PDB file of C-alpha atoms in Angstrom:
ATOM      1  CA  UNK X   1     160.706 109.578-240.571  1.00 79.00           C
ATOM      2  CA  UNK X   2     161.859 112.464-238.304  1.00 82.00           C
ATOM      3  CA  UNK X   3     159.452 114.923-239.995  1.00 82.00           C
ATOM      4  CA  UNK X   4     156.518 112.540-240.173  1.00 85.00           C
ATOM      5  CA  UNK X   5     157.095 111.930-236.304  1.00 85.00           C
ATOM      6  CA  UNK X   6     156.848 115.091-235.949  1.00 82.00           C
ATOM      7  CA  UNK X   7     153.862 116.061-237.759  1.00 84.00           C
ATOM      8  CA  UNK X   8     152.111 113.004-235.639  1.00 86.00           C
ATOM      9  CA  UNK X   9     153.388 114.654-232.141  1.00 83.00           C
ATOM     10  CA  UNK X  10     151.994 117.982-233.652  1.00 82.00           C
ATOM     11  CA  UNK X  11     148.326 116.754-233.558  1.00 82.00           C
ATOM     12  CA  UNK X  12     148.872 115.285-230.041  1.00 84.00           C
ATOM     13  CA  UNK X  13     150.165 117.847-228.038  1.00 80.00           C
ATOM     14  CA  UNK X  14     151.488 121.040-229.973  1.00 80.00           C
ATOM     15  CA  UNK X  15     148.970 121.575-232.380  1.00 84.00           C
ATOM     16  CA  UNK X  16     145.912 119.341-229.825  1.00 84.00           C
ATOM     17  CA  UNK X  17     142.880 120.512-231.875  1.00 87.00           C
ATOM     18  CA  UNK X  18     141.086 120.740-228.428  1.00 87.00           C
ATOM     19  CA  UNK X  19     143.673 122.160-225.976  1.00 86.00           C
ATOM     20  CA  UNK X  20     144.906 124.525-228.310  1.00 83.00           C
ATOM     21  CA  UNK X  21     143.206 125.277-231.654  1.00 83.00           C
ATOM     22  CA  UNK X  22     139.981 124.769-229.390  1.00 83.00           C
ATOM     23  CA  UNK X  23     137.741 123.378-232.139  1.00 84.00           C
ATOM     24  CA  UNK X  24     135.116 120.638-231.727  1.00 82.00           C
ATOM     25  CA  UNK X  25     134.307 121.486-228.397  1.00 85.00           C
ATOM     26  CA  UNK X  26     130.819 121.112-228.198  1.00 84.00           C
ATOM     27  CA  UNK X  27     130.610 117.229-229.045  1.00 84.00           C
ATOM     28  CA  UNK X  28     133.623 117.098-226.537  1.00 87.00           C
ATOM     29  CA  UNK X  29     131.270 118.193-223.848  1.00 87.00           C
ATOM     30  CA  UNK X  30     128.367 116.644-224.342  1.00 86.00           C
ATOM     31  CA  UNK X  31     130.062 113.069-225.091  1.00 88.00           C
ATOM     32  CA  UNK X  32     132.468 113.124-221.869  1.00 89.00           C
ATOM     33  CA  UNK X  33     130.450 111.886-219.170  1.00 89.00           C
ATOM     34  CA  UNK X  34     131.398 108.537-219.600  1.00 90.00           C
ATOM     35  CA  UNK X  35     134.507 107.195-220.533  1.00 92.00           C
ATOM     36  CA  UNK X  36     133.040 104.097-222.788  1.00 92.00           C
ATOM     37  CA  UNK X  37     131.604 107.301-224.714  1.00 91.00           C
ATOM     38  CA  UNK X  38     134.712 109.374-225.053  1.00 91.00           C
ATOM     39  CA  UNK X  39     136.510 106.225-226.622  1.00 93.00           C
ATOM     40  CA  UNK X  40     133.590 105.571-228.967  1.00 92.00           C
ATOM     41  CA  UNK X  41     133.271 109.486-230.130  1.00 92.00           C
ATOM     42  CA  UNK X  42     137.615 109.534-230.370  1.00 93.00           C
ATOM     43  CA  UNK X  43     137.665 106.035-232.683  1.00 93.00           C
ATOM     44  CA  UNK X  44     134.694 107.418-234.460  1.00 93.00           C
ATOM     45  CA  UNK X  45     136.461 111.048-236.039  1.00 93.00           C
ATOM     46  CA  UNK X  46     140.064 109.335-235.868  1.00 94.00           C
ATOM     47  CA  UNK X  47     138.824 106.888-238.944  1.00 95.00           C
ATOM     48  CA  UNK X  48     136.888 109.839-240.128  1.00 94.00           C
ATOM     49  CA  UNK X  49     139.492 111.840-240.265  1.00 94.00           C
ATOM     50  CA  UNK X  50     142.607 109.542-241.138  1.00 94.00           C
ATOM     51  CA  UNK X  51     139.924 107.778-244.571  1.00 95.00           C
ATOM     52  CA  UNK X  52     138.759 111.135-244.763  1.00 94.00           C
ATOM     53  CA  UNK X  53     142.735 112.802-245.490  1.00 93.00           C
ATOM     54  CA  UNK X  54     143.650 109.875-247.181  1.00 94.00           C
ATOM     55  CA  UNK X  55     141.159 110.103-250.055  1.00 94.00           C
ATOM     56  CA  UNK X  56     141.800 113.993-250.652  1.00 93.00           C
ATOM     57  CA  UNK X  57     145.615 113.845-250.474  1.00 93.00           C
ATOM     58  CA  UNK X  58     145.597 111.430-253.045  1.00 92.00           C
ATOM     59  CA  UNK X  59     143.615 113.145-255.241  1.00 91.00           C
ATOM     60  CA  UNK X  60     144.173 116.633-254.304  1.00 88.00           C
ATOM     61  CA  UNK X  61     145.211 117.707-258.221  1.00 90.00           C
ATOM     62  CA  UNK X  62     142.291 116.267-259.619  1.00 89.00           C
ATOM     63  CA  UNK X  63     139.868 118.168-257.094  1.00 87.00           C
ATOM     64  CA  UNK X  64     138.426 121.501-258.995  1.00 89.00           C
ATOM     65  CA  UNK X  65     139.175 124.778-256.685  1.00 86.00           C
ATOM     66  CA  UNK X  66     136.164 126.172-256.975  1.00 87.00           C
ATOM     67  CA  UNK X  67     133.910 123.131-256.199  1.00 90.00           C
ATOM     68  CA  UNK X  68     136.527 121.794-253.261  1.00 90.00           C
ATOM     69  CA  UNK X  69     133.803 122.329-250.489  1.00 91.00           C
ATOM     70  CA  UNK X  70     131.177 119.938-251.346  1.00 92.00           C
ATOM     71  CA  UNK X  71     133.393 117.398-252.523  1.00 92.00           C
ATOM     72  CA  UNK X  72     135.568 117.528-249.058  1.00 92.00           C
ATOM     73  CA  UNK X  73     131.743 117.051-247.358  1.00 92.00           C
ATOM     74  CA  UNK X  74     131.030 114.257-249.868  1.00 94.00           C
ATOM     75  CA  UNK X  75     134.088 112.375-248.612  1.00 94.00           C
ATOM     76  CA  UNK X  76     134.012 113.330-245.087  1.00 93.00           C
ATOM     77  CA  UNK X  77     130.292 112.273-245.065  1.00 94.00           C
ATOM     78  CA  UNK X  78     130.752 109.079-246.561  1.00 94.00           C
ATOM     79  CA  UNK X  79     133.165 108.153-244.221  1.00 94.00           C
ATOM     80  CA  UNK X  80     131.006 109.096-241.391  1.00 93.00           C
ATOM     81  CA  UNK X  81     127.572 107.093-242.859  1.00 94.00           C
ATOM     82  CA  UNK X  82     130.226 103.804-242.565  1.00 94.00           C
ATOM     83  CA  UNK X  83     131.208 104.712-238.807  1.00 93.00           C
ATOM     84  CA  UNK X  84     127.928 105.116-237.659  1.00 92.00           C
ATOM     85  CA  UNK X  85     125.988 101.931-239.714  1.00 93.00           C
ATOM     86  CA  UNK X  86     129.077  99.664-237.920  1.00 92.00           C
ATOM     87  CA  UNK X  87     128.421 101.178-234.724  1.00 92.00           C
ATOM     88  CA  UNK X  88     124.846 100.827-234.970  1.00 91.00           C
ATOM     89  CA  UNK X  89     125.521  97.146-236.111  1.00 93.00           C
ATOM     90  CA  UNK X  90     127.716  96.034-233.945  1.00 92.00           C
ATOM     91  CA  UNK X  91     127.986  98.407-230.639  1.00 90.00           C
ATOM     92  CA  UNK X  92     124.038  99.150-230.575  1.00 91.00           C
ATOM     93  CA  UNK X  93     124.180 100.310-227.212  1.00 90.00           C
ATOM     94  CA  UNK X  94     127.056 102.672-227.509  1.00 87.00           C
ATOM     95  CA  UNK X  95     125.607 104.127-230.672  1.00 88.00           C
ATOM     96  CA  UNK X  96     122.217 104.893-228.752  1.00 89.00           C
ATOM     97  CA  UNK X  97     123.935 106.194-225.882  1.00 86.00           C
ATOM     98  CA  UNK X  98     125.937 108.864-228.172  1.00 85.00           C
ATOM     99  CA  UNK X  99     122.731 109.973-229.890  1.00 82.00           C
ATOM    100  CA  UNK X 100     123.226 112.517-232.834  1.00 85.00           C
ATOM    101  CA  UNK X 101     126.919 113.037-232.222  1.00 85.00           C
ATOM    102  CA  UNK X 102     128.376 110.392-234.436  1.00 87.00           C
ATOM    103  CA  UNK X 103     126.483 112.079-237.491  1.00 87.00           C
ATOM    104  CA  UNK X 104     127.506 115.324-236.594  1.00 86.00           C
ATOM    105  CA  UNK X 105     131.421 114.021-237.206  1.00 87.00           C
ATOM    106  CA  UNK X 106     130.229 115.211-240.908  1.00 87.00           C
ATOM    107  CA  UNK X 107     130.179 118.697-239.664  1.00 84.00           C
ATOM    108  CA  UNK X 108     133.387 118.374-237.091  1.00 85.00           C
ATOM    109  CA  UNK X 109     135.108 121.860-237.579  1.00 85.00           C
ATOM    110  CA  UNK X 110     138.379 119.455-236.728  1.00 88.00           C
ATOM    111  CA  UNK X 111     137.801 117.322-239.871  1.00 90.00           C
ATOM    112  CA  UNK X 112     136.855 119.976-242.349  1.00 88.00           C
ATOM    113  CA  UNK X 113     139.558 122.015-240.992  1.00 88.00           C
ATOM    114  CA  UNK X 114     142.462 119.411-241.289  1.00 89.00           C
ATOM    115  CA  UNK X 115     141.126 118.312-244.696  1.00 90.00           C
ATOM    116  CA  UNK X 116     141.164 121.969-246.069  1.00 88.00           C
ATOM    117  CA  UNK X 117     144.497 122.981-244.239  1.00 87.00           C
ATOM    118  CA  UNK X 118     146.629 119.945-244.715  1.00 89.00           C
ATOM    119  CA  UNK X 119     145.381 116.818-246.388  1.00 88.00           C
ATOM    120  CA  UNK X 120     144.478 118.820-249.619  1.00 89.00           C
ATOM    121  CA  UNK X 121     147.787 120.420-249.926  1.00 88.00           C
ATOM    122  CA  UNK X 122     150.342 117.781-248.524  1.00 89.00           C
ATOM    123  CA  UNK X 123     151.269 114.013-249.954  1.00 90.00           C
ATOM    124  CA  UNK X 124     149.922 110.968-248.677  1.00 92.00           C
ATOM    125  CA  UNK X 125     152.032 109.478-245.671  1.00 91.00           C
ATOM    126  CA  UNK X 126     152.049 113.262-244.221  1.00 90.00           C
ATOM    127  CA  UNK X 127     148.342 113.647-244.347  1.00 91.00           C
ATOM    128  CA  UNK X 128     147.778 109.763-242.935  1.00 93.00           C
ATOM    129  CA  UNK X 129     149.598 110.540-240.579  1.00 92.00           C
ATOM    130  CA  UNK X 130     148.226 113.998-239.574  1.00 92.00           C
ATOM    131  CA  UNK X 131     145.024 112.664-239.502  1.00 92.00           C
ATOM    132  CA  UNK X 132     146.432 109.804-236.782  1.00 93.00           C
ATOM    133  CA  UNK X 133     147.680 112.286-234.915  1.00 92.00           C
ATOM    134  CA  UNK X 134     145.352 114.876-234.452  1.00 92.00           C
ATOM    135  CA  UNK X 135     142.677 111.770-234.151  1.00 93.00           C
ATOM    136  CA  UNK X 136     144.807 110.194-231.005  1.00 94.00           C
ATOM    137  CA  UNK X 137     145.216 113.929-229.582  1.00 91.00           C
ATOM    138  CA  UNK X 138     141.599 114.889-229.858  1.00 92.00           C
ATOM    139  CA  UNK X 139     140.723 111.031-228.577  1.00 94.00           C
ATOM    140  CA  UNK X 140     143.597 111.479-225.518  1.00 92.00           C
ATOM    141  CA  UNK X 141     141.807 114.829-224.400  1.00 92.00           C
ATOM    142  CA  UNK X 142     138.340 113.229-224.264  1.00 93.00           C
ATOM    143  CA  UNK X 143     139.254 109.842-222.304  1.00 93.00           C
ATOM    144  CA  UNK X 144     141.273 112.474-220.008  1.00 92.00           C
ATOM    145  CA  UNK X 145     138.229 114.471-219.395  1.00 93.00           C
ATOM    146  CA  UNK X 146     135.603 111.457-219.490  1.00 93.00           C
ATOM    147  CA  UNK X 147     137.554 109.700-216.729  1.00 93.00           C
ATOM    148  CA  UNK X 148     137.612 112.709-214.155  1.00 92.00           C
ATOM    149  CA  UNK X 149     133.563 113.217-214.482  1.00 92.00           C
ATOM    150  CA  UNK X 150     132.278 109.561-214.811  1.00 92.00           C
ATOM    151  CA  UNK X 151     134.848 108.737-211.681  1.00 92.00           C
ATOM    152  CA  UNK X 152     133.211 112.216-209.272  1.00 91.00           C
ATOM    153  CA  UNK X 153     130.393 112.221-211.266  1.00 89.00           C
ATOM    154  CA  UNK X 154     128.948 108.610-210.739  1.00 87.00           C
ATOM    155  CA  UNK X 155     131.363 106.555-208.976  1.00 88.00           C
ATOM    156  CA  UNK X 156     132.396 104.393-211.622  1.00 87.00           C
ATOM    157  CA  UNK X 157     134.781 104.125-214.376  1.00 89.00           C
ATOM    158  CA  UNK X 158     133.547 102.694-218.059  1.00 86.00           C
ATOM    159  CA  UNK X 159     130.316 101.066-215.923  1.00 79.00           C
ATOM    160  CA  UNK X 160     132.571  99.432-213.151  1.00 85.00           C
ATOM    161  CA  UNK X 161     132.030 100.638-209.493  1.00 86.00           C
ATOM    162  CA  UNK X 162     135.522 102.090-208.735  1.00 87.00           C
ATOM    163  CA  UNK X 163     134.577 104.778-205.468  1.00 86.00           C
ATOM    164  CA  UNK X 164     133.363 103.027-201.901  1.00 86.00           C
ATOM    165  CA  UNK X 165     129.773 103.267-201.187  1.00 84.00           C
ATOM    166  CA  UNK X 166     129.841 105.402-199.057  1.00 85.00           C
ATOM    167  CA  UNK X 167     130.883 108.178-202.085  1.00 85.00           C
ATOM    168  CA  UNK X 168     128.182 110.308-202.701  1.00 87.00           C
ATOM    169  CA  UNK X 169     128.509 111.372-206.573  1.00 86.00           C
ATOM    170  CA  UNK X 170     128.702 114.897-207.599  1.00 88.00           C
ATOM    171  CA  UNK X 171     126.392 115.484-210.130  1.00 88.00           C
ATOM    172  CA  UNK X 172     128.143 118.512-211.075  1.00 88.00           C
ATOM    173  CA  UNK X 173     130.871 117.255-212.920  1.00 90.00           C
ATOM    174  CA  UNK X 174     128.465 115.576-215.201  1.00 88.00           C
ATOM    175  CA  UNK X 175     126.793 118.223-216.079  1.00 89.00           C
ATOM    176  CA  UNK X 176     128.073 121.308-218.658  1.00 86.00           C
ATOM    177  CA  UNK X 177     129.595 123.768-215.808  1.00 87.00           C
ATOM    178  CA  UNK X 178     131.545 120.103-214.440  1.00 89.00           C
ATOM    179  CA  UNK X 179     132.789 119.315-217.886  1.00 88.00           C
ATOM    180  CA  UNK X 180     134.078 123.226-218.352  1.00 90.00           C
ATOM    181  CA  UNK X 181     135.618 123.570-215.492  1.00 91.00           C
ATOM    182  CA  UNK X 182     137.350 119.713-215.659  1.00 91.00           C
ATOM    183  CA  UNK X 183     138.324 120.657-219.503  1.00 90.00           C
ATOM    184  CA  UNK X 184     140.248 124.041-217.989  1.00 90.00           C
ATOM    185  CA  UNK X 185     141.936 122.499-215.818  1.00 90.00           C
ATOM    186  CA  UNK X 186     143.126 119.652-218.275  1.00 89.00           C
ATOM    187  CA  UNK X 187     144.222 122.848-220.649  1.00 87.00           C
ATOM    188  CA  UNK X 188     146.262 124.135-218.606  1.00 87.00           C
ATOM    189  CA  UNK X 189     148.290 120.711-217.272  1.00 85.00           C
ATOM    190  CA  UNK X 190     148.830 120.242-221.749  1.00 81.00           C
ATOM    191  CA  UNK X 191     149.890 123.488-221.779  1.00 82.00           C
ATOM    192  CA  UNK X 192     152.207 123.301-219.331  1.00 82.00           C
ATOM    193  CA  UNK X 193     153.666 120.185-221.074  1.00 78.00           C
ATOM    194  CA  UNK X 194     153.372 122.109-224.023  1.00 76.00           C
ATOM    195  CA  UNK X 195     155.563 124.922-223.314  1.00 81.00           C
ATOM    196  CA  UNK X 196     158.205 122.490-221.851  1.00 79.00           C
ATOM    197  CA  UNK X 197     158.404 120.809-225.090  1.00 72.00           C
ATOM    198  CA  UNK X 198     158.790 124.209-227.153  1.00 73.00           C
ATOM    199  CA  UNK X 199     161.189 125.674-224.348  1.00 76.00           C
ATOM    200  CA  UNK X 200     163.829 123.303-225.999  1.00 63.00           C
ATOM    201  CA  UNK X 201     163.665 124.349-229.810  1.00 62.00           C
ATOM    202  CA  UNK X 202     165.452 127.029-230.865  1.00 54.00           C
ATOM    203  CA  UNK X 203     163.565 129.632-233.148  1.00 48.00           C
ATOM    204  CA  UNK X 204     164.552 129.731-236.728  1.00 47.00           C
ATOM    205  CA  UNK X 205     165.712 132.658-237.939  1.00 46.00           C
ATOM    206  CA  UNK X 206     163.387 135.032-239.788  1.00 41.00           C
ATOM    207  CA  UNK X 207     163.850 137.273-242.617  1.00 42.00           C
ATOM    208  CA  UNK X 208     162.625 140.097-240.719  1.00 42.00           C
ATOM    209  CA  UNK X 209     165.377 139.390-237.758  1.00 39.00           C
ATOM    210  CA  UNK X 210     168.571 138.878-240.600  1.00 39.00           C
ATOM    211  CA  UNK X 211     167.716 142.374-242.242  1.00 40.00           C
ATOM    212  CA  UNK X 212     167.344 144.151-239.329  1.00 43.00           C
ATOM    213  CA  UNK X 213     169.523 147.478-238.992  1.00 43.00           C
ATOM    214  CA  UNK X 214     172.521 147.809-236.577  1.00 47.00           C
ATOM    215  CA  UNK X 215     172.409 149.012-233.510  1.00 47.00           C
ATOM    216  CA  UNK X 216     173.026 152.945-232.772  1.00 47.00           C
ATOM    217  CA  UNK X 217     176.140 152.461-231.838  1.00 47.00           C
ATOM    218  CA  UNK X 218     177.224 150.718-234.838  1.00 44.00           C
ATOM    219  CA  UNK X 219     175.274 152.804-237.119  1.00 44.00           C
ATOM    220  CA  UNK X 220     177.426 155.977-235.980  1.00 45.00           C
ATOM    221  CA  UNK X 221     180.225 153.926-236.155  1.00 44.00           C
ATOM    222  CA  UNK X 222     179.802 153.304-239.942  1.00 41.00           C
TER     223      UNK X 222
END
C-alpha cells in the first residue's frame, strides 16, 4: 500500500505531468478559461488514461514490440471515441463548448507517454493507479488555473456571478498571454511545495558514491 500511495502522490505533485514534466500544455491553455471546462477536459483524460493503462498492463506480454505503437493508439483511441459520444450525449453543451479538444485526448503526449513509460512495463494495481494519479494531478492544475482566469477574466466562477458589478473583467487573463502568465505563477507555488516534500527524503545511496576513492589524506595514509 505504501508504494502504491506513493506512486499515486507521484502523478499529483512530484512527477505533475503539467508543473513538471510540462507535457499537454497546449489543451491546458486553450481549455482553462472556464472552470466547468477544466473539470470536463481533467474527467475526460483521467478515464482515458486510467481504461487506457489498465488494458495495456494487463496485457503487456501479449503486445508484439515492434507493433506496440499502433496498438497503444488503438486502445487509447477507443477509450477516447467512448468519452466524447457520452459527453456529446449527455453534457451537449460542455462538449460544444470544448470543441476539438476531447478528440485530441487520442494524441495527449501525457497518455501516450504514461502508457509507453509505465503501464506497459508495470502490473495492474501500479499502473491503475498511476493513471489516477497523474489524471487527478493534471485535472488539479487545470481547475487551479481555470478558477484564477474565469474569476479576473469574467467575473464569475463555473457561470455564477461571484465579483460585484462594479468589477470590470480583464480580458487578459482569458486570453493565451493571461493563461501563461497565471500557469507560471501556479508552477512555481507546486514547486515550492514540491521541494518541501523532497527536502525530507534522504537520497539513496548510489553505486557511483560507495566506490568512490578516499580522500587525499587517507590515500597517503594507506
Amino acid at each position: 500500500m505504501k508504494r502504491l500511495f506513493g506512486v499515486f502522490v507521484n502523478g499529483l505533485i512530484i512527477e505533475n505531468p503539467l508543473f513538471i514534466i510540462m507535457i499537454g500544455l497546449c489543451s491546458s491553455m486553450a481549455v482553462t478559461t472556464t472552470v466547468a471546462n477544466g473539470i470536463g477536459m481533467g474527467v475526460a483524460l483521467t478515464f482515458v488514461l486510467v481504461m487506457s493503462e489498465l488494458i495495456i498492463s494487463l496485457f503487456r506480454n501479449l503486445i508484439p514490440e515492434s507493433i506496440r505503437m499502433p496498438i497503444f493508439l488503438i486502445v487509447i483511441a477507443a477509450f477516447t471515441t467512448i468519452m466524447d459520444l457520452e459527453m456529446q450525449a449527455y453534457f451537449p453543451v460542455l462538449s460544444k463548448s470544448m470543441g476539438v479538444f476531447i478528440p485530441l485526448v487520442v494524441v495527449n503526449c501525457i497518455v501516450m507517454g504514461r502508457v509507453e513509460a509505465f503501464s506497459s512495463k508495470q502490473p495492474v494495481a501500479d499502473s491503475v493507479v498511476d493513471g489516477l494519479g497523474m489524471g487527478i494531478g493534471y485535472t488539479w492544475v487545470l481547475i487551479a488555473l481555470a478558477v484564477v482566469r474565469e474569476l479576473l477574466g469574467n467575473g464569475t466562477l463555473l457561470g455564477f456571478q461571484i465579483m460585484p458589478a462594479s468589477f470590470s473583467p480583464m480580458i487578459f487573463f482569458i486570453l493565451p498571454p493571461g493563461g501563461f502568465l497565471v500557469f507560471s505563477l501556479w508552477m512555481a507555488a507546486s514547486n515550492n511545495l514540491r521541494r518541501k516534500l523532497l527536502a525530507g527524503k534522504k537520497p539513496e545511496p548510489t553505486q557511483d558514491s560507495c566506490c568512490t576513492l578516499p580522500e587525499n589524506g587517507s590515500a597517503e595514509k594507506a
